[in-house]
Coordinates of C-alpha atoms in Angstrom, one line a residue:
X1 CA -3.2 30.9 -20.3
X2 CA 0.0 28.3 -20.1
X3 CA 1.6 27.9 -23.2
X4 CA 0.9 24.0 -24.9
X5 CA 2.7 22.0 -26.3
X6 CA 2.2 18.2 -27.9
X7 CA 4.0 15.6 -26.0
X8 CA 4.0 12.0 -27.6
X9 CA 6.0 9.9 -24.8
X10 CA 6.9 6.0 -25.3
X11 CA 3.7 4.0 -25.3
X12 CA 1.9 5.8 -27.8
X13 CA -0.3 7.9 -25.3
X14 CA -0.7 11.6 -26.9
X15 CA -1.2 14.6 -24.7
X16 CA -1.8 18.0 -24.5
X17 CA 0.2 19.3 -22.0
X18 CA 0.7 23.0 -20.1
X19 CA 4.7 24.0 -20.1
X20 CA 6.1 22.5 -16.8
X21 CA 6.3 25.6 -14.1
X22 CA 10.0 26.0 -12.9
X23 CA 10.5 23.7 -9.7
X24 CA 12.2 25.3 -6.9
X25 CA 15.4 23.9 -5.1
X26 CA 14.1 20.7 -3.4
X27 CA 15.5 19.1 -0.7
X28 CA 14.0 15.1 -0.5
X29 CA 13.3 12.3 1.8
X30 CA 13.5 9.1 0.8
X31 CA 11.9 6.3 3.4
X32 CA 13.0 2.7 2.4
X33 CA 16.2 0.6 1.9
X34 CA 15.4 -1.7 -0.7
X35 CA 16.9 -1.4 -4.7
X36 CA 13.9 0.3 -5.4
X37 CA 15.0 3.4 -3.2
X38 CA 18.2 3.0 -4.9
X39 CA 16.8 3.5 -8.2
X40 CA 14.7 6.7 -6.8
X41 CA 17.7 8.2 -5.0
X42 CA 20.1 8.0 -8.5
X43 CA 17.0 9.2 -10.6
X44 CA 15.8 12.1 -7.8
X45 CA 20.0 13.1 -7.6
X46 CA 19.9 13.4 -11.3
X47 CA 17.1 16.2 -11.2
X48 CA 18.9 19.8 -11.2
X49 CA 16.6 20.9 -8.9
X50 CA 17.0 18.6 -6.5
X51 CA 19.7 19.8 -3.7
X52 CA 19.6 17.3 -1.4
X53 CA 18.7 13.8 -0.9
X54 CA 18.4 11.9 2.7
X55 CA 17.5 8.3 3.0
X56 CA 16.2 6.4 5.7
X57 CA 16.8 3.8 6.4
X58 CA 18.9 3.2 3.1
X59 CA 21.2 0.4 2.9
X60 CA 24.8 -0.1 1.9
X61 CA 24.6 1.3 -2.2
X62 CA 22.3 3.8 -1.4
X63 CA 24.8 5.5 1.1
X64 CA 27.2 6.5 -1.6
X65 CA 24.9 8.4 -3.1
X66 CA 22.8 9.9 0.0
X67 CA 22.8 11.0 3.3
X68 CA 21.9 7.8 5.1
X69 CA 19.8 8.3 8.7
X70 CA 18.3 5.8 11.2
X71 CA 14.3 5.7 11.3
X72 CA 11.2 3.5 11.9
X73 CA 9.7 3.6 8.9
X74 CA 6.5 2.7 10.0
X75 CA 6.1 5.6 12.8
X76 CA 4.9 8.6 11.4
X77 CA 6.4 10.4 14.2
X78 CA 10.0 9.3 13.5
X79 CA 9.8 10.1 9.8
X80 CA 7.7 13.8 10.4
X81 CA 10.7 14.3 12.9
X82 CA 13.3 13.2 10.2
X83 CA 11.8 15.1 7.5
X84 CA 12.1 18.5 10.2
X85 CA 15.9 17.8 11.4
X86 CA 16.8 17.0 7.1
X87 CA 14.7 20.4 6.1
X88 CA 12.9 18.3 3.7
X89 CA 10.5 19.3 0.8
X90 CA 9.3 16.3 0.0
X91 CA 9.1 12.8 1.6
X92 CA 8.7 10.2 -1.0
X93 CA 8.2 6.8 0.6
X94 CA 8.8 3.9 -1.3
X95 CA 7.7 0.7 0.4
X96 CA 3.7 -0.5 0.9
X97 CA 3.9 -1.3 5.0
X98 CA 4.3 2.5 6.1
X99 CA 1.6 3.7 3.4
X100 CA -0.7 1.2 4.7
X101 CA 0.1 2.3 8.2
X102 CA -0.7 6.0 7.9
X103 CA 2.9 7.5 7.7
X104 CA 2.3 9.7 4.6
X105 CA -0.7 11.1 6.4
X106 CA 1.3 12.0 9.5
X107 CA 4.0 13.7 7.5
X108 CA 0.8 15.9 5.1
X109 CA -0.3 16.5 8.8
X110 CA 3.2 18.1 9.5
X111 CA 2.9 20.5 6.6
X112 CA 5.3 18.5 4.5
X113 CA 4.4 17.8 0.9
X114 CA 4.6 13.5 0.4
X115 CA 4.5 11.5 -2.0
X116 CA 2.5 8.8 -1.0
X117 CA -1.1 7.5 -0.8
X118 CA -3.2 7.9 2.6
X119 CA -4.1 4.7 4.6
X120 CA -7.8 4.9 3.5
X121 CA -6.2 5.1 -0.5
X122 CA -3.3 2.6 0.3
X123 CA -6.5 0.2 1.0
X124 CA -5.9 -0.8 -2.4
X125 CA -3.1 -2.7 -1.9
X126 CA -3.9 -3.2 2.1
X127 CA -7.0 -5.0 1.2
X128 CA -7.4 -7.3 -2.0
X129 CA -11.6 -7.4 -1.0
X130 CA -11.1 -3.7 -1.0
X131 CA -9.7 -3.4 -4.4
X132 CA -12.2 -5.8 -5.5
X133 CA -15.1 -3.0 -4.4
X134 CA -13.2 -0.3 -6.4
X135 CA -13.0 -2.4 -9.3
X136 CA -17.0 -3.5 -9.5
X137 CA -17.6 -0.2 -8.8
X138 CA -15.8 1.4 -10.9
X139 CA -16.7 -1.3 -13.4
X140 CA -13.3 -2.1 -14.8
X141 CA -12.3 -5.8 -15.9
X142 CA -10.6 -8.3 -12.9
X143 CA -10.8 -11.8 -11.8
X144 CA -14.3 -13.1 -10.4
X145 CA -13.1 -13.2 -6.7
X146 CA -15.1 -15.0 -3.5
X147 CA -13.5 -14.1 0.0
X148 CA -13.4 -17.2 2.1
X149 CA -12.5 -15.8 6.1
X150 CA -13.7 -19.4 7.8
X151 CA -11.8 -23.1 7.8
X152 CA -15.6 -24.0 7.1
X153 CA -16.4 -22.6 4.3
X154 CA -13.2 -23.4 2.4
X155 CA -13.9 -26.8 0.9
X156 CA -17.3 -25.5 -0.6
X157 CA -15.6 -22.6 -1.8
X158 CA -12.7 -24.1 -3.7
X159 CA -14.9 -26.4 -5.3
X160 CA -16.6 -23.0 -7.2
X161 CA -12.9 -22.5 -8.7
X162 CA -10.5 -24.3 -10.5
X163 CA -8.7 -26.4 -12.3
X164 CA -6.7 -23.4 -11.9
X165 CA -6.9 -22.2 -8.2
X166 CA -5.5 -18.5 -7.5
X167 CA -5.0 -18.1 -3.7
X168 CA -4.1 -14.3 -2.1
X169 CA -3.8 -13.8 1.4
X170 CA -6.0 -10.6 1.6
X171 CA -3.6 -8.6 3.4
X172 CA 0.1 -7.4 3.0
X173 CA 3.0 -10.4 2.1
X174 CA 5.3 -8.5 0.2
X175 CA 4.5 -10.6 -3.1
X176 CA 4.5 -13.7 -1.7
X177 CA 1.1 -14.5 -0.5
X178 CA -0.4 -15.6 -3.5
X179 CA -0.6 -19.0 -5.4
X180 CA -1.4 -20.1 -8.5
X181 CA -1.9 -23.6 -9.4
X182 CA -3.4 -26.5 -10.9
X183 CA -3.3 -28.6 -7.5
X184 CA -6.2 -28.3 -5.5
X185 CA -4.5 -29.9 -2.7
X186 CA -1.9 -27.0 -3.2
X187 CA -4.6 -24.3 -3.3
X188 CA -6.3 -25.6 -0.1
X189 CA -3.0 -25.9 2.1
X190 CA -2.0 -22.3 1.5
X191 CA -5.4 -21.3 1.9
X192 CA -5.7 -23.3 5.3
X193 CA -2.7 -21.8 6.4
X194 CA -3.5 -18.2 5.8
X195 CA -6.7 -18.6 7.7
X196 CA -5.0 -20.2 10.6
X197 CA -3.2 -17.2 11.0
X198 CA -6.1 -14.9 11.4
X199 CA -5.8 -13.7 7.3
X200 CA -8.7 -14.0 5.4
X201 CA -8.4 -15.3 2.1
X202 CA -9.2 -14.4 -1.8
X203 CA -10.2 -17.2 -3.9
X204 CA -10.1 -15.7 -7.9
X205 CA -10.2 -17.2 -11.3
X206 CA -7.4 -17.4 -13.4
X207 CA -6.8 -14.8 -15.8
X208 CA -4.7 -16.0 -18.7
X209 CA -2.6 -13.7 -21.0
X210 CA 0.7 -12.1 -20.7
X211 CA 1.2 -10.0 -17.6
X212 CA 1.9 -6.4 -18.0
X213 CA 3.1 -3.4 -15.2
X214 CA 1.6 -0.2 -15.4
X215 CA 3.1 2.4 -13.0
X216 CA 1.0 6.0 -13.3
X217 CA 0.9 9.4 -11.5
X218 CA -2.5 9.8 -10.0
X219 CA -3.3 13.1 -8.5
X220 CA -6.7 12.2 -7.7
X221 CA -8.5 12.3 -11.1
X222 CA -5.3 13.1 -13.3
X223 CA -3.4 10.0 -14.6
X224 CA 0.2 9.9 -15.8
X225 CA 1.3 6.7 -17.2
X226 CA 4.8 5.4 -17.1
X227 CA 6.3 3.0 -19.3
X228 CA 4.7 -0.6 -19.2
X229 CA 6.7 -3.4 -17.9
X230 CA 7.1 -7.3 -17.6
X231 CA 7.9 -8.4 -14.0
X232 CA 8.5 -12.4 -13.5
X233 CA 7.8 -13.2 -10.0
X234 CA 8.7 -17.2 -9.9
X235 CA 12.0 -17.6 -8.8
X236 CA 13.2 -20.5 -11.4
X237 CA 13.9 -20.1 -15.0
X238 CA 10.5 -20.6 -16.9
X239 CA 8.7 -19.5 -14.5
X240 CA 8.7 -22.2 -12.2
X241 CA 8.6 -22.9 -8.0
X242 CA 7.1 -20.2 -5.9
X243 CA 6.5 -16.7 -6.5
X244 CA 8.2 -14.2 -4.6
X245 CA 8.6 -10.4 -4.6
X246 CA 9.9 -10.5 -8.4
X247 CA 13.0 -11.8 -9.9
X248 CA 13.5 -9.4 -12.9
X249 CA 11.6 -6.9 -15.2
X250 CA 11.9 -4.8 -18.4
X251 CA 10.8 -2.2 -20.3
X252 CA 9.6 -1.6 -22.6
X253 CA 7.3 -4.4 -24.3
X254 CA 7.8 -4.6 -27.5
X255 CA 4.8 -7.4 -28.1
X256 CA 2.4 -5.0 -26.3
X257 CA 0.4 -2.6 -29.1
X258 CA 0.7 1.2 -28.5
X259 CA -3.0 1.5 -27.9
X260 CA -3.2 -1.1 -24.9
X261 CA -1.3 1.4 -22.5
X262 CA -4.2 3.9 -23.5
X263 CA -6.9 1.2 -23.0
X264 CA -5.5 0.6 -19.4
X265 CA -5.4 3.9 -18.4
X266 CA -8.8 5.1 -19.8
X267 CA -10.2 1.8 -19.1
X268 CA -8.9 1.0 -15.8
X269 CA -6.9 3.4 -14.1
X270 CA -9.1 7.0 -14.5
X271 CA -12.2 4.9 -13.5
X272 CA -10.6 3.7 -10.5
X273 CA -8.9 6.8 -9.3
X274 CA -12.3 8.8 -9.8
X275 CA -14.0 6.2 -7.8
X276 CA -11.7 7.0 -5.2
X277 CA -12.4 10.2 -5.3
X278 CA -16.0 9.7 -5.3
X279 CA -15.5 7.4 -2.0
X280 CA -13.4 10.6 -0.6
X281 CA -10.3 8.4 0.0
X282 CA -8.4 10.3 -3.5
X283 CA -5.5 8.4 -4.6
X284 CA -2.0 10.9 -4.8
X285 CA 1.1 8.5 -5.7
X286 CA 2.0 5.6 -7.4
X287 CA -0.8 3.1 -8.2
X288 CA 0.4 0.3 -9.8
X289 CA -1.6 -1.7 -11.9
X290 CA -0.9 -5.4 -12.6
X291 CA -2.8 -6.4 -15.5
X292 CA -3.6 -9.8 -17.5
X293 CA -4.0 -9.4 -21.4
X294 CA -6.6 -11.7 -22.3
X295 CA -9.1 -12.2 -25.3
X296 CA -11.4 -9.8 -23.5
X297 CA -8.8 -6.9 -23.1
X298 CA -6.9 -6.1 -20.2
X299 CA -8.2 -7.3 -16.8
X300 CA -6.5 -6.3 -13.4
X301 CA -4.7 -9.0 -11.4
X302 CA -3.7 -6.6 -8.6
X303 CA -2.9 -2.4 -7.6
X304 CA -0.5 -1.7 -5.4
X305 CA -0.3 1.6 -3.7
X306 CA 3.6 2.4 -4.6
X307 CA 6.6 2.0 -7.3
X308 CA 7.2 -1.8 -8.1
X309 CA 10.3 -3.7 -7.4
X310 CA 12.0 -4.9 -9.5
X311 CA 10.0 -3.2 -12.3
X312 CA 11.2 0.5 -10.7
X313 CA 14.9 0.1 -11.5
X314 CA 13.7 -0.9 -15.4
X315 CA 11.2 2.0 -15.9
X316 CA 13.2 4.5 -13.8
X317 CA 16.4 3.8 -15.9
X318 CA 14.4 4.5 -18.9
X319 CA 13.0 8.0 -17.6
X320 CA 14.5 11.2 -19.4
X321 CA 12.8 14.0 -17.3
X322 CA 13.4 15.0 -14.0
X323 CA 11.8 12.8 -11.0
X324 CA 12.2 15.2 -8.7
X325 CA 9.7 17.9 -10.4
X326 CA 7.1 14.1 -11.4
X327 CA 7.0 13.4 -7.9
X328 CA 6.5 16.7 -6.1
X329 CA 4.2 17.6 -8.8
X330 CA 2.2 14.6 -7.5
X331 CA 1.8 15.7 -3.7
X332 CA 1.3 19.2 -4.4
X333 CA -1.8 18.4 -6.3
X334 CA -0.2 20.1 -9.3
X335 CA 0.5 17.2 -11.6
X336 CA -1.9 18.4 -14.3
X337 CA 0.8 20.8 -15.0
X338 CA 3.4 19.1 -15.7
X339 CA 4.6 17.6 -19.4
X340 CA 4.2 14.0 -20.1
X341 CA 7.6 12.4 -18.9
X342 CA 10.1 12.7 -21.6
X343 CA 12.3 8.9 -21.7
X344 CA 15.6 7.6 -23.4
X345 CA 15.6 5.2 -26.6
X346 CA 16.4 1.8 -26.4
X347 CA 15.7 -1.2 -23.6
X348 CA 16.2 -1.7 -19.9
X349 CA 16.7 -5.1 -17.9
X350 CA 16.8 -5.4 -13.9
X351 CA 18.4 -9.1 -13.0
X352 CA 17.9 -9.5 -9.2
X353 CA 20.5 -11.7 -7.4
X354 CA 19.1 -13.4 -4.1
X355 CA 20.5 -14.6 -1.4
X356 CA 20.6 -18.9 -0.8
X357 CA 17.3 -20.2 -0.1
X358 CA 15.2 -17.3 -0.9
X359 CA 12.2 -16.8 -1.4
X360 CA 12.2 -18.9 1.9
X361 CA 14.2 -17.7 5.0
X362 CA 17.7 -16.4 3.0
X363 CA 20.9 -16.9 4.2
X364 CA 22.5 -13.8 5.4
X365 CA 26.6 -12.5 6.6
X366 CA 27.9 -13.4 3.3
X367 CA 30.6 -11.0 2.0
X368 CA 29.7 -9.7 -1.6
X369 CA 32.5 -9.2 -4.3
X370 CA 32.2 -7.5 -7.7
X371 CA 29.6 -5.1 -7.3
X372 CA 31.5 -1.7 -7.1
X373 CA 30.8 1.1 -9.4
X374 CA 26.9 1.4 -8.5
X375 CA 25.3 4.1 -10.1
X376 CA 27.8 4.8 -13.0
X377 CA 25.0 5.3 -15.6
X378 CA 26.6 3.4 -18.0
X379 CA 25.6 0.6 -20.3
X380 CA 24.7 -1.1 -16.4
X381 CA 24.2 -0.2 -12.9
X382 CA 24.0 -2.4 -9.7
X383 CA 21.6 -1.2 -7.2
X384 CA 21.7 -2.7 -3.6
X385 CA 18.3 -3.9 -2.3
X386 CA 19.4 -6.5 0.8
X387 CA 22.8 -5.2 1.6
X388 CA 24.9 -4.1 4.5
X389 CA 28.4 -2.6 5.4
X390 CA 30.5 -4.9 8.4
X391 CA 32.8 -3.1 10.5
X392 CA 35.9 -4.2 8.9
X393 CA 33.9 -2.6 5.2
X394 CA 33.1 -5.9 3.8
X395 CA 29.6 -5.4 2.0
X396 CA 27.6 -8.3 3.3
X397 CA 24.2 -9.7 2.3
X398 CA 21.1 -8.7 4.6
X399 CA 18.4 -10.3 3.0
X400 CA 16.4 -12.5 0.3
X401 CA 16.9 -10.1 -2.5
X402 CA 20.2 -8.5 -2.5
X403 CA 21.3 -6.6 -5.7
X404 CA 19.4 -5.6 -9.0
X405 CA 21.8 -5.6 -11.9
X406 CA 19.7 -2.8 -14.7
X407 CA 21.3 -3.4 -18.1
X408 CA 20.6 -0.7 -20.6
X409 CA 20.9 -1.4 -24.3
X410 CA 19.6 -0.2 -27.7
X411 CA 17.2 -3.2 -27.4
X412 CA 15.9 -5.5 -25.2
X413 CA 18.8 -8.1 -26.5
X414 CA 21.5 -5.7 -25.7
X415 CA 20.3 -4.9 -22.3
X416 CA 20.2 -8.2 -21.5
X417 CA 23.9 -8.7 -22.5
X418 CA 24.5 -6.0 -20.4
X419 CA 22.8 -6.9 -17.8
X420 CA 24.4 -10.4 -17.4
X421 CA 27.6 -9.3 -18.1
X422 CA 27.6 -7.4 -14.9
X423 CA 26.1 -10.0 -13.2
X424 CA 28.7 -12.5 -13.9
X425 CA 31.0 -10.0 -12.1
X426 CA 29.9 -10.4 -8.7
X427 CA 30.2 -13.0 -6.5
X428 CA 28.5 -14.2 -3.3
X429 CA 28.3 -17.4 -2.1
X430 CA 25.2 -20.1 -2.4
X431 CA 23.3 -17.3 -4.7
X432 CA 20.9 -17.2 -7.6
X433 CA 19.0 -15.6 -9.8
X434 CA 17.1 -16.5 -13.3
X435 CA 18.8 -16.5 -16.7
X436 CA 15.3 -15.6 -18.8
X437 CA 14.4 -12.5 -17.8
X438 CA 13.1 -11.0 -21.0
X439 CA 14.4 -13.8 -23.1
X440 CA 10.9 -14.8 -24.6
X441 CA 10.1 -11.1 -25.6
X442 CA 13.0 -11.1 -27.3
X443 CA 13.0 -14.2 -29.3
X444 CA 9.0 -13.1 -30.0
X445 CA 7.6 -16.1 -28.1
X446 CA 5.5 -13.3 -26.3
X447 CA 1.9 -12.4 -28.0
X448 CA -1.5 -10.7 -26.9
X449 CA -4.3 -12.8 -27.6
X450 CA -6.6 -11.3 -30.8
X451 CA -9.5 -9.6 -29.1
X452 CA -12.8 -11.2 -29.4

């Protein structure tokens, strides 16, 4: 029998866990180019045992610290023939579109371990009415939902909700496709125009309460949590305007009690990931829980199928253990054998500067200044998310979000100095980004409502 030993990580969550077995020399694949396969590439080059990293296909940052090679990220072909010509050990892939698609079942199919959900698992992010079939299955706490897929039924439908509307397009739209708010008229447009493009929609009522992230490890019934986090997805300061794909996060919460992580994940993410198993469809990745704190306990807004962005470069410059061993663990089917991840004192804060006019279409060609010295593991770290190297070396902007700035601090307050301190270093023309991420948690304006 494995040796035991107690393992009490951040969060309060106790476990029992077998001594980690020694992980051979790895060699990884990394599919993605955003900052959250920057943040993976720094933590997966910090693992010992991890002797090589590729990416593909990466972006400006990401190639000083990895092999960077040209792929489709949504052909499984072109990444099982990538992972062949790199020798890789494990694929990870980071961004929702390819799991949906199939590509970490083509690259299993190839005889390469991946880190990754199937397509029929990645359903729960694919498919918000999916999701919603888990959940009531699996009876764990969300939103009341109605799925509206006809311009006739829309009016009759909208009138059952409110005076808070929450509007999701049912499919993919990379944290954009849902609105919340207290227009009607609002609610029906975006509705309308989801339908119009072929997309049913998801009409749900509002949850209040603070908004939590929960990244775990599932390896079809075993559930490893990671460290909760706080992601603010409107683009203005206090939280206002539209949402987009998130314009900070940090970790950890200090307004969240110790024993709501273990209510979420004996409450909400076991039952869900053994009703995936049940279905035959077992979950093996990241699922992502995005959970309201109400009266009633925590309720789940939304899964997604992968690591967060920009909550990843928070939670992964937090993390203490190796990555590498986490993650392979995870698509061998070992992960019950592995220790509780191990993770550094203090606070971290991701700042994400966008480009001019995002979330809308973002002005791009712009030369960046200031943001040398990624990855230094100091008291800050820019990753690249929308970035791109000209022909003269300028590093140019290539999309809506462009960098993450990750402040790391002894608290939440000093990671935030941190954070913006960096920030105020670089330089690209016509860009933004929000001046409150975290603020409220740290001047306690953040609190769980008393459970009724």
């Amino acid at each position: 029998m494995a040796a035991v030993t107690p393992i009490i990580p951040a969060g309060g969550l106790i476990r029992t866990e077998p001594t980690s077995p020694k992980l051979l020399p790895v060699r990884v694949l990394v599919i993605g180019s955003g900052a959250r396969e920057h943040a993976l590439v720094l933590a997966l080059r910090r693992d010992p045992a991890v002797t090589a990293v590729n990416a593909a296909p990466g972006n400006a940052g990401i190639a000083q610290h990895a092999e960077i090679r040209s792929v489709d990220p949504c052909s499984g072909d072109e990444v099982v023939a990538l992972a062949r010509d790199v020798e890789a050990d494990l694929v990870v892939i980071g961004p929702e579109v390819p799991l949906v698609l199939g590509v970490a079942d083509a690259v299993r199919a190839a005889g390469i371990a991946c880190f990754g959900p199937s397509a029929e698992a990645a359903r729960i992010e694919g498919s918000k009415a999916f999701a919603k079939d888990v959940m009531n299955a699996a009876g764990v706490r969300t939103a009341h939902s109605e799925v509206v897929d006809s311009p006739g039924e829309l009016d009759a439908a909208l009138d059952r909700f409110g005076p808070t509307w929450v509007v999701k397009d049912d499919g993919l739209a990379a944290g954009k496709g849902v609105v919340v708010t207290a227009d009607r008229m609002a609610a029906r447009d975006h509705a309308a125009e989801c339908l119009e493009m072929g997309h049913p929609v998801l009409l749900e009522s509002f949850l209040d309460g603070p908004e939590v992230s929960l990244f775990c490890l599932v390896d079809g019934e075993t559930v490893v949590p990671l460290l909760p986090a706080q992601d603010h997805k409107r683009v203005g300061d206090g939280d206002t305007g539209p949402n987009t794909g998130g314009m900070g996060a940090y970790t950890p919460l200090p307004w969240l009690p110790e024993q709501t992580v273990t209510a979420i994940v004996d409450e909400v993410v076991k039952p869900v990931a053994a009703e995936m198993v049940r279905r035959g469809t077992p979950f093996s990745g990241l699922l992502y829980a995005g959970l309201a704190i109400g009266q009633a306990g925590p309720a789940v807004v939304e899964f997604n199928c992968r690591f967060g962005d920009p909550e990843t470069q928070a939670v992964l410059a937090m993390l203490d253990s190796p990555l590498g061993e986490l993650l392979h663990a995870t698509a061998t089917g070992t992960l019950d054998r592995v220790a509780a991840p191990r993770w550094k004192d203090g606070a971290a804060v991701t700042v994400v500067l966008a480009a001019e006019n995002y979330p809308g279409r973002p002005r791009t060609g712009d030369v960046i200044s200031g943001a040398e010295s990624a990855g230094t593991g100091t008291e800050s770290e820019v990753l690249h998310a929308g970035t791109a190297q000209r022909a003269d070396g300028a590093l140019v902007s290539a999309g809506g979000r462009v960098l993450s700035i990750v402040g790391h601090g002894a608290d939440l307050e000093a990671a935030r100095e941190n954070a913006y301190a960096r920030l105020a270093g670089i330089k690209l023309p016509g860009s933004h980004f929000r001046t409150d991420i975290a603020l409220a948690a740290t001047e306690n304006r953040i609190t769980v409502p008393t459970t009724v």
